[in-house]
PDB file of C-alpha atoms in Angstrom:
ATOM      1  CA  MET H   1      -2.017  -1.365-140.469  1.00 56.00           C
ATOM      2  CA  GLY H   2       0.493  -2.013-137.609  1.00 76.00           C
ATOM      3  CA  GLU H   3       3.931  -3.163-137.835  1.00 93.00           C
ATOM      4  CA  THR H   4       5.397  -6.713-137.016  1.00 96.00           C
ATOM      5  CA  ALA H   5       8.768  -6.610-135.313  1.00 96.00           C
ATOM      6  CA  PHE H   6      11.217  -9.481-135.389  1.00 95.00           C
ATOM      7  CA  VAL H   7      14.187 -10.335-132.868  1.00 96.00           C
ATOM      8  CA  ILE H   8      16.739 -12.535-134.721  1.00 95.00           C
ATOM      9  CA  GLU H   9      20.046 -12.378-133.260  1.00 94.00           C
ATOM     10  CA  PRO H  10      23.127 -14.041-134.800  1.00 93.00           C
ATOM     11  CA  GLY H  11      24.271 -17.047-133.049  1.00 91.00           C
ATOM     12  CA  ARG H  12      21.055 -17.616-131.115  1.00 93.00           C
ATOM     13  CA  HIS H  13      18.451 -20.491-131.190  1.00 95.00           C
ATOM     14  CA  ASP H  14      15.265 -18.439-131.451  1.00 96.00           C
ATOM     15  CA  ILE H  15      13.037 -16.091-133.505  1.00 96.00           C
ATOM     16  CA  VAL H  16      10.760 -13.552-131.828  1.00 97.00           C
ATOM     17  CA  MET H  17       7.890 -11.982-133.490  1.00 97.00           C
ATOM     18  CA  ILE H  18       6.028  -9.059-131.983  1.00 98.00           C
ATOM     19  CA  ARG H  19       2.753  -7.429-132.997  1.00 98.00           C
ATOM     20  CA  HIS H  20       0.319  -5.006-131.402  1.00 98.00           C
ATOM     21  CA  PHE H  21      -3.380  -5.612-132.180  1.00 98.00           C
ATOM     22  CA  ALA H  22      -6.132  -3.159-131.566  1.00 97.00           C
ATOM     23  CA  ALA H  23      -8.409  -5.876-130.050  1.00 97.00           C
ATOM     24  CA  PRO H  24      -8.908  -7.102-126.473  1.00 97.00           C
ATOM     25  CA  ARG H  25      -6.872 -10.073-125.344  1.00 98.00           C
ATOM     26  CA  GLU H  26      -9.776 -12.445-125.262  1.00 97.00           C
ATOM     27  CA  ALA H  27     -10.654 -11.857-128.924  1.00 97.00           C
ATOM     28  CA  VAL H  28      -6.937 -12.378-129.947  1.00 98.00           C
ATOM     29  CA  PHE H  29      -6.738 -15.667-127.969  1.00 98.00           C
ATOM     30  CA  ARG H  30     -10.003 -16.876-129.370  1.00 97.00           C
ATOM     31  CA  ALA H  31      -8.621 -16.051-132.928  1.00 98.00           C
ATOM     32  CA  VAL H  32      -5.278 -17.966-132.416  1.00 97.00           C
ATOM     33  CA  THR H  33      -6.966 -21.057-130.670  1.00 97.00           C
ATOM     34  CA  ASP H  34     -10.378 -21.564-132.576  1.00 97.00           C
ATOM     35  CA  PRO H  35      -9.880 -24.039-135.395  1.00 98.00           C
ATOM     36  CA  GLU H  36     -12.590 -22.417-137.382  1.00 97.00           C
ATOM     37  CA  LEU H  37     -10.629 -19.133-137.294  1.00 98.00           C
ATOM     38  CA  VAL H  38      -7.017 -20.245-137.858  1.00 98.00           C
ATOM     39  CA  PRO H  39      -7.451 -20.821-141.692  1.00 98.00           C
ATOM     40  CA  ARG H  40      -8.577 -17.181-141.941  1.00 97.00           C
ATOM     41  CA  TRP H  41      -5.212 -15.799-140.866  1.00 97.00           C
ATOM     42  CA  TRP H  42      -2.470 -18.369-140.594  1.00 97.00           C
ATOM     43  CA  GLY H  43       0.177 -18.536-143.384  1.00 94.00           C
ATOM     44  CA  PRO H  44       1.059 -16.202-146.369  1.00 93.00           C
ATOM     45  CA  HIS H  45      -1.619 -14.671-148.498  1.00 92.00           C
ATOM     46  CA  SER H  46      -0.621 -16.967-151.393  1.00 93.00           C
ATOM     47  CA  LEU H  47      -1.486 -20.209-149.600  1.00 95.00           C
ATOM     48  CA  ALA H  48      -4.630 -21.786-148.256  1.00 97.00           C
ATOM     49  CA  THR H  49      -4.648 -23.180-144.812  1.00 97.00           C
ATOM     50  CA  ARG H  50      -6.497 -26.372-143.684  1.00 98.00           C
ATOM     51  CA  VAL H  51      -6.739 -27.199-140.053  1.00 98.00           C
ATOM     52  CA  ASP H  52      -6.435 -31.022-139.762  1.00 98.00           C
ATOM     53  CA  ARG H  53      -6.263 -31.232-136.100  1.00 98.00           C
ATOM     54  CA  MET H  54      -6.222 -28.668-133.285  1.00 98.00           C
ATOM     55  CA  GLU H  55      -6.738 -29.945-129.668  1.00 98.00           C
ATOM     56  CA  ILE H  56      -6.239 -27.001-127.453  1.00 96.00           C
ATOM     57  CA  ARG H  57      -5.109 -28.718-124.164  1.00 97.00           C
ATOM     58  CA  PRO H  58      -1.768 -30.161-122.740  1.00 96.00           C
ATOM     59  CA  GLY H  59      -0.947 -33.113-124.795  1.00 96.00           C
ATOM     60  CA  GLY H  60      -3.097 -32.096-127.692  1.00 98.00           C
ATOM     61  CA  HIS H  61      -2.119 -32.454-131.311  1.00 98.00           C
ATOM     62  CA  TRP H  62      -2.211 -29.795-133.972  1.00 98.00           C
ATOM     63  CA  ARG H  63      -1.701 -30.066-137.591  1.00 98.00           C
ATOM     64  CA  TYR H  64      -2.023 -27.244-140.117  1.00 98.00           C
ATOM     65  CA  VAL H  65      -1.601 -27.691-143.861  1.00 98.00           C
ATOM     66  CA  ASN H  66      -0.728 -25.050-146.334  1.00 96.00           C
ATOM     67  CA  ILE H  67      -1.856 -25.658-149.918  1.00 97.00           C
ATOM     68  CA  ASP H  68      -0.540 -23.648-152.995  1.00 96.00           C
ATOM     69  CA  ALA H  69      -2.272 -22.841-156.135  1.00 96.00           C
ATOM     70  CA  GLU H  70      -1.241 -26.091-157.770  1.00 97.00           C
ATOM     71  CA  GLY H  71      -2.569 -28.083-154.932  1.00 97.00           C
ATOM     72  CA  ARG H  72       0.691 -28.917-153.355  1.00 97.00           C
ATOM     73  CA  GLU H  73       0.526 -29.313-149.633  1.00 97.00           C
ATOM     74  CA  TYR H  74       3.025 -28.284-146.734  1.00 95.00           C
ATOM     75  CA  ALA H  75       2.112 -29.639-143.477  1.00 97.00           C
ATOM     76  CA  PHE H  76       3.071 -28.526-139.993  1.00 97.00           C
ATOM     77  CA  ARG H  77       2.267 -30.341-136.724  1.00 98.00           C
ATOM     78  CA  GLY H  78       3.169 -30.678-133.107  1.00 98.00           C
ATOM     79  CA  VAL H  79       1.795 -31.053-129.648  1.00 98.00           C
ATOM     80  CA  TYR H  80       0.530 -28.508-126.837  1.00 98.00           C
ATOM     81  CA  HIS H  81       2.657 -28.414-123.872  1.00 98.00           C
ATOM     82  CA  ASP H  82       0.387 -25.705-122.097  1.00 96.00           C
ATOM     83  CA  VAL H  83      -2.607 -23.643-122.771  1.00 97.00           C
ATOM     84  CA  VAL H  84      -3.414 -20.804-120.345  1.00 96.00           C
ATOM     85  CA  ALA H  85      -6.288 -18.923-121.588  1.00 97.00           C
ATOM     86  CA  PRO H  86      -6.312 -16.088-122.458  1.00 98.00           C
ATOM     87  CA  GLU H  87      -2.618 -15.344-121.982  1.00 97.00           C
ATOM     88  CA  ARG H  88      -0.292 -18.010-123.181  1.00 97.00           C
ATOM     89  CA  TYR H  89       0.104 -21.288-125.045  1.00 97.00           C
ATOM     90  CA  VAL H  90       3.351 -23.455-125.571  1.00 98.00           C
ATOM     91  CA  ARG H  91       3.503 -26.014-128.194  1.00 98.00           C
ATOM     92  CA  THR H  92       6.072 -27.989-130.246  1.00 98.00           C
ATOM     93  CA  TRP H  93       6.324 -27.316-133.976  1.00 96.00           C
ATOM     94  CA  GLN H  94       7.730 -29.097-136.836  1.00 96.00           C
ATOM     95  CA  TYR H  95       7.568 -28.751-140.659  1.00 94.00           C
ATOM     96  CA  GLU H  96       6.970 -32.302-141.905  1.00 95.00           C
ATOM     97  CA  GLY H  97       9.438 -31.743-144.693  1.00 92.00           C
ATOM     98  CA  THR H  98      12.179 -31.481-142.110  1.00 88.00           C
ATOM     99  CA  PRO H  99      11.337 -33.831-139.520  1.00 84.00           C
ATOM    100  CA  GLU H 100      14.842 -33.672-137.950  1.00 85.00           C
ATOM    101  CA  ASP H 101      14.028 -30.199-136.720  1.00 93.00           C
ATOM    102  CA  VAL H 102      11.501 -29.392-133.914  1.00 97.00           C
ATOM    103  CA  ALA H 103      10.969 -26.140-132.351  1.00 97.00           C
ATOM    104  CA  LEU H 104       9.212 -24.946-129.105  1.00 98.00           C
ATOM    105  CA  GLU H 105       6.778 -22.091-129.766  1.00 98.00           C
ATOM    106  CA  THR H 106       5.586 -19.844-126.914  1.00 98.00           C
ATOM    107  CA  VAL H 107       2.717 -17.404-127.827  1.00 98.00           C
ATOM    108  CA  THR H 108       2.108 -14.747-125.122  1.00 98.00           C
ATOM    109  CA  LEU H 109      -0.667 -12.253-125.143  1.00 98.00           C
ATOM    110  CA  ALA H 110      -0.399  -9.190-122.808  1.00 98.00           C
ATOM    111  CA  GLU H 111      -2.832  -6.520-122.276  1.00 98.00           C
ATOM    112  CA  ALA H 112      -1.695  -3.111-123.607  1.00 96.00           C
ATOM    113  CA  ASP H 113      -2.283   0.188-122.015  1.00 95.00           C
ATOM    114  CA  ASP H 114      -4.617   1.217-124.883  1.00 95.00           C
ATOM    115  CA  GLY H 115      -6.937  -1.667-124.422  1.00 94.00           C
ATOM    116  CA  GLY H 116      -5.221  -3.607-127.171  1.00 97.00           C
ATOM    117  CA  THR H 117      -3.086  -6.620-127.120  1.00 98.00           C
ATOM    118  CA  ARG H 118       0.666  -7.244-127.382  1.00 98.00           C
ATOM    119  CA  TYR H 119       1.191 -10.547-129.141  1.00 98.00           C
ATOM    120  CA  VAL H 120       4.650 -12.126-128.797  1.00 98.00           C
ATOM    121  CA  ALA H 121       5.505 -15.437-130.550  1.00 97.00           C
ATOM    122  CA  GLN H 122       8.886 -17.054-129.819  1.00 97.00           C
ATOM    123  CA  SER H 123      10.158 -20.091-131.486  1.00 97.00           C
ATOM    124  CA  VAL H 124      13.269 -21.811-130.133  1.00 97.00           C
ATOM    125  CA  HIS H 125      14.976 -24.339-132.409  1.00 97.00           C
ATOM    126  CA  GLN H 126      17.152 -27.181-131.605  1.00 96.00           C
ATOM    127  CA  SER H 127      20.280 -25.708-133.235  1.00 95.00           C
ATOM    128  CA  VAL H 128      21.311 -22.279-134.547  1.00 94.00           C
ATOM    129  CA  GLU H 129      21.715 -23.842-138.010  1.00 94.00           C
ATOM    130  CA  ALA H 130      18.081 -25.058-138.064  1.00 94.00           C
ATOM    131  CA  ARG H 131      16.803 -21.449-136.827  1.00 95.00           C
ATOM    132  CA  ASP H 132      18.824 -19.834-139.703  1.00 95.00           C
ATOM    133  CA  ALA H 133      17.555 -22.276-142.267  1.00 93.00           C
ATOM    134  CA  VAL H 134      14.017 -21.285-141.236  1.00 91.00           C
ATOM    135  CA  VAL H 135      14.999 -17.528-141.392  1.00 92.00           C
ATOM    136  CA  ARG H 136      16.479 -18.145-144.932  1.00 92.00           C
ATOM    137  CA  ALA H 137      13.109 -19.730-145.985  1.00 87.00           C
ATOM    138  CA  ASP H 138      11.652 -16.358-145.539  1.00 84.00           C
ATOM    139  CA  ALA H 139       9.609 -17.128-142.359  1.00 83.00           C
ATOM    140  CA  ALA H 140       9.643 -13.492-141.547  1.00 86.00           C
ATOM    141  CA  ARG H 141       7.481 -12.705-144.627  1.00 90.00           C
ATOM    142  CA  GLY H 142       5.068 -15.496-143.790  1.00 91.00           C
ATOM    143  CA  GLY H 143       4.945 -14.222-140.301  1.00 94.00           C
ATOM    144  CA  ARG H 144       4.271 -10.750-141.295  1.00 95.00           C
ATOM    145  CA  GLU H 145       1.589 -11.750-143.710  1.00 96.00           C
ATOM    146  CA  SER H 146      -0.016 -13.841-141.070  1.00 97.00           C
ATOM    147  CA  MET H 147       0.044 -10.973-138.622  1.00 97.00           C
ATOM    148  CA  ASP H 148      -1.605  -8.616-141.220  1.00 97.00           C
ATOM    149  CA  ARG H 149      -4.332 -11.211-141.951  1.00 97.00           C
ATOM    150  CA  LEU H 150      -4.933 -11.599-138.131  1.00 98.00           C
ATOM    151  CA  ALA H 151      -5.308  -7.864-137.665  1.00 97.00           C
ATOM    152  CA  GLU H 152      -7.904  -7.800-140.601  1.00 97.00           C
ATOM    153  CA  LEU H 153      -9.618 -10.763-139.143  1.00 97.00           C
ATOM    154  CA  LEU H 154      -9.778  -9.069-135.655  1.00 97.00           C
ATOM    155  CA  ALA H 155     -11.243  -5.841-137.092  1.00 96.00           C
ATOM    156  CA  ALA H 156     -13.965  -7.914-138.803  1.00 95.00           C
ATOM    157  CA  LEU H 157     -14.955 -10.030-135.918  1.00 90.00           C
ATOM    158  CA  PRO H 158     -18.174  -9.108-134.170  1.00 81.00           C
TER     159      PRO H 158
ATOM    160  CA  MET I   1      32.822 -46.225-115.094  1.00 56.00           C
ATOM    161  CA  GLY I   2      32.661 -44.039-118.290  1.00 76.00           C
ATOM    162  CA  GLU I   3      32.618 -40.282-118.496  1.00 93.00           C
ATOM    163  CA  THR I   4      29.648 -38.062-119.146  1.00 96.00           C
ATOM    164  CA  ALA I   5      30.562 -34.957-121.348  1.00 96.00           C
ATOM    165  CA  PHE I   6      28.623 -31.681-121.414  1.00 95.00           C
ATOM    166  CA  VAL I   7      28.449 -28.984-123.973  1.00 96.00           C
ATOM    167  CA  ILE I   8      27.363 -25.553-122.279  1.00 95.00           C
ATOM    168  CA  GLU I   9      28.429 -22.615-124.408  1.00 94.00           C
ATOM    169  CA  PRO I  10      28.062 -19.112-123.181  1.00 93.00           C
ATOM    170  CA  GLY I  11      25.248 -17.068-124.743  1.00 91.00           C
ATOM    171  CA  ARG I  12      23.326 -20.070-126.075  1.00 93.00           C
ATOM    172  CA  HIS I  13      19.949 -21.697-125.245  1.00 95.00           C
ATOM    173  CA  ASP I  14      21.031 -25.235-124.806  1.00 96.00           C
ATOM    174  CA  ILE I  15      22.655 -27.882-122.727  1.00 96.00           C
ATOM    175  CA  VAL I  16      24.087 -31.023-124.314  1.00 97.00           C
ATOM    176  CA  MET I  17      24.957 -34.134-122.470  1.00 97.00           C
ATOM    177  CA  ILE I  18      26.845 -37.102-123.975  1.00 98.00           C
ATOM    178  CA  ARG I  19      27.597 -40.510-122.689  1.00 98.00           C
ATOM    179  CA  HIS I  20      28.795 -43.853-124.136  1.00 98.00           C
ATOM    180  CA  PHE I  21      27.098 -46.902-122.582  1.00 98.00           C
ATOM    181  CA  ALA I  22      28.493 -50.384-122.943  1.00 97.00           C
ATOM    182  CA  ALA I  23      25.024 -51.875-124.067  1.00 97.00           C
ATOM    183  CA  PRO I  24      23.072 -52.416-127.312  1.00 97.00           C
ATOM    184  CA  ARG I  25      20.912 -49.432-128.397  1.00 98.00           C
ATOM    185  CA  GLU I  26      17.593 -51.594-127.847  1.00 97.00           C
ATOM    186  CA  ALA I  27      18.595 -52.014-124.098  1.00 98.00           C
ATOM    187  CA  VAL I  28      19.288 -48.381-123.658  1.00 98.00           C
ATOM    188  CA  PHE I  29      16.148 -47.201-125.330  1.00 98.00           C
ATOM    189  CA  ARG I  30      14.178 -49.690-123.251  1.00 97.00           C
ATOM    190  CA  ALA I  31      15.926 -48.328-119.988  1.00 98.00           C
ATOM    191  CA  VAL I  32      15.023 -44.695-120.904  1.00 97.00           C
ATOM    192  CA  THR I  33      11.341 -45.420-121.863  1.00 97.00           C
ATOM    193  CA  ASP I  34      10.257 -48.064-119.547  1.00 97.00           C
ATOM    194  CA  PRO I  35       8.311 -46.521-116.479  1.00 98.00           C
ATOM    195  CA  GLU I  36       9.359 -49.371-114.278  1.00 97.00           C
ATOM    196  CA  LEU I  37      13.103 -48.704-115.042  1.00 98.00           C
ATOM    197  CA  VAL I  38      13.238 -44.888-114.913  1.00 98.00           C
ATOM    198  CA  PRO I  39      13.036 -44.710-111.021  1.00 98.00           C
ATOM    199  CA  ARG I  40      16.183 -46.949-110.916  1.00 97.00           C
ATOM    200  CA  TRP I  41      18.366 -44.412-112.726  1.00 97.00           C
ATOM    201  CA  TRP I  42      16.961 -40.886-113.107  1.00 97.00           C
ATOM    202  CA  GLY I  43      17.965 -38.220-110.810  1.00 94.00           C
ATOM    203  CA  PRO I  44      20.802 -37.812-108.250  1.00 93.00           C
ATOM    204  CA  HIS I  45      21.665 -40.641-105.786  1.00 92.00           C
ATOM    205  CA  SER I  46      20.335 -38.543-102.871  1.00 93.00           C
ATOM    206  CA  LEU I  47      16.797 -38.479-104.154  1.00 95.00           C
ATOM    207  CA  ALA I  48      14.199 -41.048-104.857  1.00 97.00           C
ATOM    208  CA  THR I  49      12.166 -41.018-108.061  1.00 97.00           C
ATOM    209  CA  ARG I  50       8.488 -41.671-108.661  1.00 98.00           C
ATOM    210  CA  VAL I  51       7.041 -42.034-112.162  1.00 98.00           C
ATOM    211  CA  ASP I  52       3.520 -40.536-111.940  1.00 98.00           C
ATOM    212  CA  ARG I  53       2.808 -40.503-115.532  1.00 98.00           C
ATOM    213  CA  MET I  54       4.837 -41.625-118.698  1.00 98.00           C
ATOM    214  CA  GLU I  55       2.848 -42.251-121.895  1.00 98.00           C
ATOM    215  CA  ILE I  56       5.478 -42.960-124.520  1.00 96.00           C
ATOM    216  CA  ARG I  57       3.749 -41.748-127.720  1.00 97.00           C
ATOM    217  CA  PRO I  58       3.285 -38.413-129.379  1.00 96.00           C
ATOM    218  CA  GLY I  59       0.964 -36.321-127.170  1.00 96.00           C
ATOM    219  CA  GLY I  60       1.615 -38.446-124.230  1.00 98.00           C
ATOM    220  CA  HIS I  61       2.263 -36.898-120.806  1.00 98.00           C
ATOM    221  CA  TRP I  62       5.080 -37.587-118.488  1.00 98.00           C
ATOM    222  CA  ARG I  63       5.595 -36.526-114.939  1.00 98.00           C
ATOM    223  CA  TYR I  64       8.614 -37.719-112.640  1.00 98.00           C
ATOM    224  CA  VAL I  65       8.865 -36.666-108.928  1.00 98.00           C
ATOM    225  CA  ASN I  66      11.922 -36.532-107.104  1.00 96.00           C
ATOM    226  CA  ILE I  67      11.807 -36.994-103.192  1.00 97.00           C
ATOM    227  CA  ASP I  68      14.278 -36.132-100.788  1.00 96.00           C
ATOM    228  CA  ALA I  69      15.043 -37.671 -97.387  1.00 96.00           C
ATOM    229  CA  GLU I  70      12.614 -35.328 -95.700  1.00 97.00           C
ATOM    230  CA  GLY I  71       9.736 -36.290 -97.990  1.00 97.00           C
ATOM    231  CA  ARG I  72       9.755 -33.089-100.015  1.00 97.00           C
ATOM    232  CA  GLU I  73       8.872 -33.468-103.745  1.00 97.00           C
ATOM    233  CA  TYR I  74      10.120 -31.978-106.754  1.00 95.00           C
ATOM    234  CA  ALA I  75       8.215 -32.521-109.839  1.00 97.00           C
ATOM    235  CA  PHE I  76       9.049 -32.367-113.524  1.00 97.00           C
ATOM    236  CA  ARG I  77       6.539 -32.744-116.396  1.00 98.00           C
ATOM    237  CA  GLY I  78       5.980 -32.460-120.075  1.00 98.00           C
ATOM    238  CA  VAL I  79       4.606 -34.038-123.255  1.00 98.00           C
ATOM    239  CA  TYR I  80       6.157 -36.301-125.966  1.00 98.00           C
ATOM    240  CA  HIS I  81       6.442 -34.771-129.328  1.00 98.00           C
ATOM    241  CA  ASP I  82       7.999 -37.819-131.020  1.00 96.00           C
ATOM    242  CA  VAL I  83       8.977 -41.295-130.067  1.00 97.00           C
ATOM    243  CA  VAL I  84      11.016 -43.174-132.676  1.00 96.00           C
ATOM    244  CA  ALA I  85      12.174 -46.539-131.217  1.00 97.00           C
ATOM    245  CA  PRO I  86      15.010 -47.375-130.631  1.00 98.00           C
ATOM    246  CA  GLU I  87      16.643 -44.140-131.820  1.00 97.00           C
ATOM    247  CA  ARG I  88      15.141 -40.957-130.516  1.00 97.00           C
ATOM    248  CA  TYR I  89      12.458 -39.141-128.450  1.00 97.00           C
ATOM    249  CA  VAL I  90      11.560 -35.468-128.315  1.00 98.00           C
ATOM    250  CA  ARG I  91       9.619 -34.170-125.458  1.00 98.00           C
ATOM    251  CA  THR I  92       8.928 -30.906-123.501  1.00 98.00           C
ATOM    252  CA  TRP I  93      10.306 -30.614-120.056  1.00 96.00           C
ATOM    253  CA  GLN I  94       9.256 -28.234-117.258  1.00 96.00           C
ATOM    254  CA  TYR I  95      10.353 -27.995-113.468  1.00 94.00           C
ATOM    255  CA  GLU I  96       6.983 -27.452-111.687  1.00 95.00           C
ATOM    256  CA  GLY I  97       8.603 -24.923-109.428  1.00 92.00           C
ATOM    257  CA  THR I  98       9.394 -22.719-112.317  1.00 88.00           C
ATOM    258  CA  PRO I  99       6.387 -22.946-114.699  1.00 84.00           C
ATOM    259  CA  GLU I 100       7.432 -20.039-116.856  1.00 86.00           C
ATOM    260  CA  ASP I 101      10.484 -21.983-118.114  1.00 93.00           C
ATOM    261  CA  VAL I 102       9.866 -24.776-120.510  1.00 97.00           C
ATOM    262  CA  ALA I 103      12.483 -26.693-122.495  1.00 97.00           C
ATOM    263  CA  LEU I 104      12.575 -28.957-125.501  1.00 98.00           C
ATOM    264  CA  GLU I 105      14.445 -32.272-124.797  1.00 98.00           C
ATOM    265  CA  THR I 106      15.899 -34.425-127.662  1.00 98.00           C
ATOM    266  CA  VAL I 107      17.473 -37.837-126.686  1.00 98.00           C
ATOM    267  CA  THR I 108      19.335 -39.506-129.418  1.00 98.00           C
ATOM    268  CA  LEU I 109      20.756 -43.174-129.231  1.00 98.00           C
ATOM    269  CA  ALA I 110      23.299 -44.059-131.890  1.00 98.00           C
ATOM    270  CA  GLU I 111      24.993 -47.357-132.452  1.00 98.00           C
ATOM    271  CA  ALA I 112      28.615 -47.074-131.487  1.00 96.00           C
ATOM    272  CA  ASP I 113      31.346 -49.037-133.417  1.00 95.00           C
ATOM    273  CA  ASP I 114      32.202 -51.117-130.361  1.00 95.00           C
ATOM    274  CA  GLY I 115      28.479 -52.405-130.029  1.00 94.00           C
ATOM    275  CA  GLY I 116      27.744 -49.927-127.375  1.00 97.00           C
ATOM    276  CA  THR I 117      25.575 -46.738-127.593  1.00 98.00           C
ATOM    277  CA  ARG I 118      26.187 -43.170-127.766  1.00 98.00           C
ATOM    278  CA  TYR I 119      23.468 -41.236-125.821  1.00 98.00           C
ATOM    279  CA  VAL I 120      23.102 -37.690-126.486  1.00 98.00           C
ATOM    280  CA  ALA I 121      20.536 -35.459-124.659  1.00 97.00           C
ATOM    281  CA  GLN I 122      20.029 -31.880-125.704  1.00 97.00           C
ATOM    282  CA  SER I 123      17.769 -29.544-123.845  1.00 97.00           C
ATOM    283  CA  VAL I 124      17.120 -26.308-125.475  1.00 97.00           C
ATOM    284  CA  HIS I 125      15.438 -23.568-123.281  1.00 97.00           C
ATOM    285  CA  GLN I 126      13.300 -20.507-124.036  1.00 96.00           C
ATOM    286  CA  SER I 127      15.993 -18.190-122.983  1.00 95.00           C
ATOM    287  CA  VAL I 128      19.830 -18.060-122.273  1.00 94.00           C
ATOM    288  CA  GLU I 129      18.927 -16.903-118.781  1.00 94.00           C
ATOM    289  CA  ALA I 130      16.696 -19.858-118.162  1.00 94.00           C
ATOM    290  CA  ARG I 131      19.306 -22.200-119.489  1.00 95.00           C
ATOM    291  CA  ASP I 132      21.952 -20.485-117.173  1.00 95.00           C
ATOM    292  CA  ALA I 133      19.682 -20.809-114.167  1.00 93.00           C
ATOM    293  CA  VAL I 134      19.540 -24.542-114.771  1.00 91.00           C
ATOM    294  CA  VAL I 135      23.218 -24.729-115.104  1.00 92.00           C
ATOM    295  CA  ARG I 136      23.602 -22.714-111.806  1.00 92.00           C
ATOM    296  CA  ALA I 137      21.242 -25.255-110.037  1.00 87.00           C
ATOM    297  CA  ASP I 138      23.973 -27.762-110.686  1.00 84.00           C
ATOM    298  CA  ALA I 139      22.105 -29.765-113.358  1.00 83.00           C
ATOM    299  CA  ALA I 140      25.355 -31.186-114.596  1.00 86.00           C
ATOM    300  CA  ARG I 141      25.902 -33.069-111.282  1.00 90.00           C
ATOM    301  CA  GLY I 142      22.304 -34.455-111.443  1.00 91.00           C
ATOM    302  CA  GLY I 143      22.819 -35.443-115.129  1.00 94.00           C
ATOM    303  CA  ARG I 144      26.248 -37.100-114.404  1.00 95.00           C
ATOM    304  CA  GLU I 145      24.841 -39.065-111.434  1.00 96.00           C
ATOM    305  CA  SER I 146      21.815 -40.209-113.589  1.00 97.00           C
ATOM    306  CA  MET I 147      24.326 -41.288-116.391  1.00 97.00           C
ATOM    307  CA  ASP I 148      26.453 -43.237-113.901  1.00 97.00           C
ATOM    308  CA  ARG I 149      23.175 -44.903-112.348  1.00 97.00           C
ATOM    309  CA  LEU I 150      21.896 -45.816-115.905  1.00 98.00           C
ATOM    310  CA  ALA I 151      25.285 -47.378-116.733  1.00 97.00           C
ATOM    311  CA  GLU I 152      24.942 -49.568-113.472  1.00 97.00           C
ATOM    312  CA  LEU I 153      21.386 -50.389-114.467  1.00 97.00           C
ATOM    313  CA  LEU I 154      22.318 -51.482-117.931  1.00 97.00           C
ATOM    314  CA  ALA I 155      25.186 -53.678-116.484  1.00 96.00           C
ATOM    315  CA  ALA I 156      22.685 -55.499-114.182  1.00 95.00           C
ATOM    316  CA  LEU I 157      19.787 -55.929-116.729  1.00 90.00           C
ATOM    317  CA  PRO I 158      19.447 -59.551-118.194  1.00 81.00           C
TER     318      PRO I 158
END
């Protein structure tokens, strides 16, 4: 299993998550933009994921719901600014429990020399304080588990 | 004429622009969200503005075009994440000449004690470098002129 790296510098607005996948870029792009595949990798192991809405086009809405063992729901939503297959999408991002904080997420997929894919997800928040609150909520653990699950899914896809 | 203040700190991702208007919040909200009114205040004095698209709802697109005396066009576009009348909208923002840089703009209108409105526009960019490039392009001058034009428009509205 590969490693997920984070860049979280003090006093800045953003969180960067980087992962190498042993799969071609088209396959990674499909896995991150197909509403049927997202529930198979998005979120920590302990939570189920339901995709309520995922319109992969500029102006399209997305809404994912995490569900815990007691059935409690944690919803995330936003809109797509740009979708450039198979290399990039830019979308807004909001946890519905903290509607005052919106982030801009940019996911970039680059072809690596070994035929694999370098995945970079950057979220820039409206304030350093909001960014730090997300870091304190252990977003890195959730991100790392998502990336591990995505690697497993990519290995299993035909 | 009032003053427009800016908060642009070194090493950060954002630009904040603040202005007090001697008009009620509903009037300011209308002026910044009505496609018929935007060309009357948006942009510097030296450029005309055309609104190609402005769908004031989550997922709605917007596109404004600045036109100089020689007819050259400079276009800006994005999508709305949230629109909460009369207090706030959040939208993405991109100059089409630099498609690699997207920003998240939050405009907040608060009722001031004197019956006027405190307008705060924050743009957070994907990188400090992109933010600094916008600052170097003299965005503050354009913002200040827009705010002065908006104050004049508000004084003239019935």
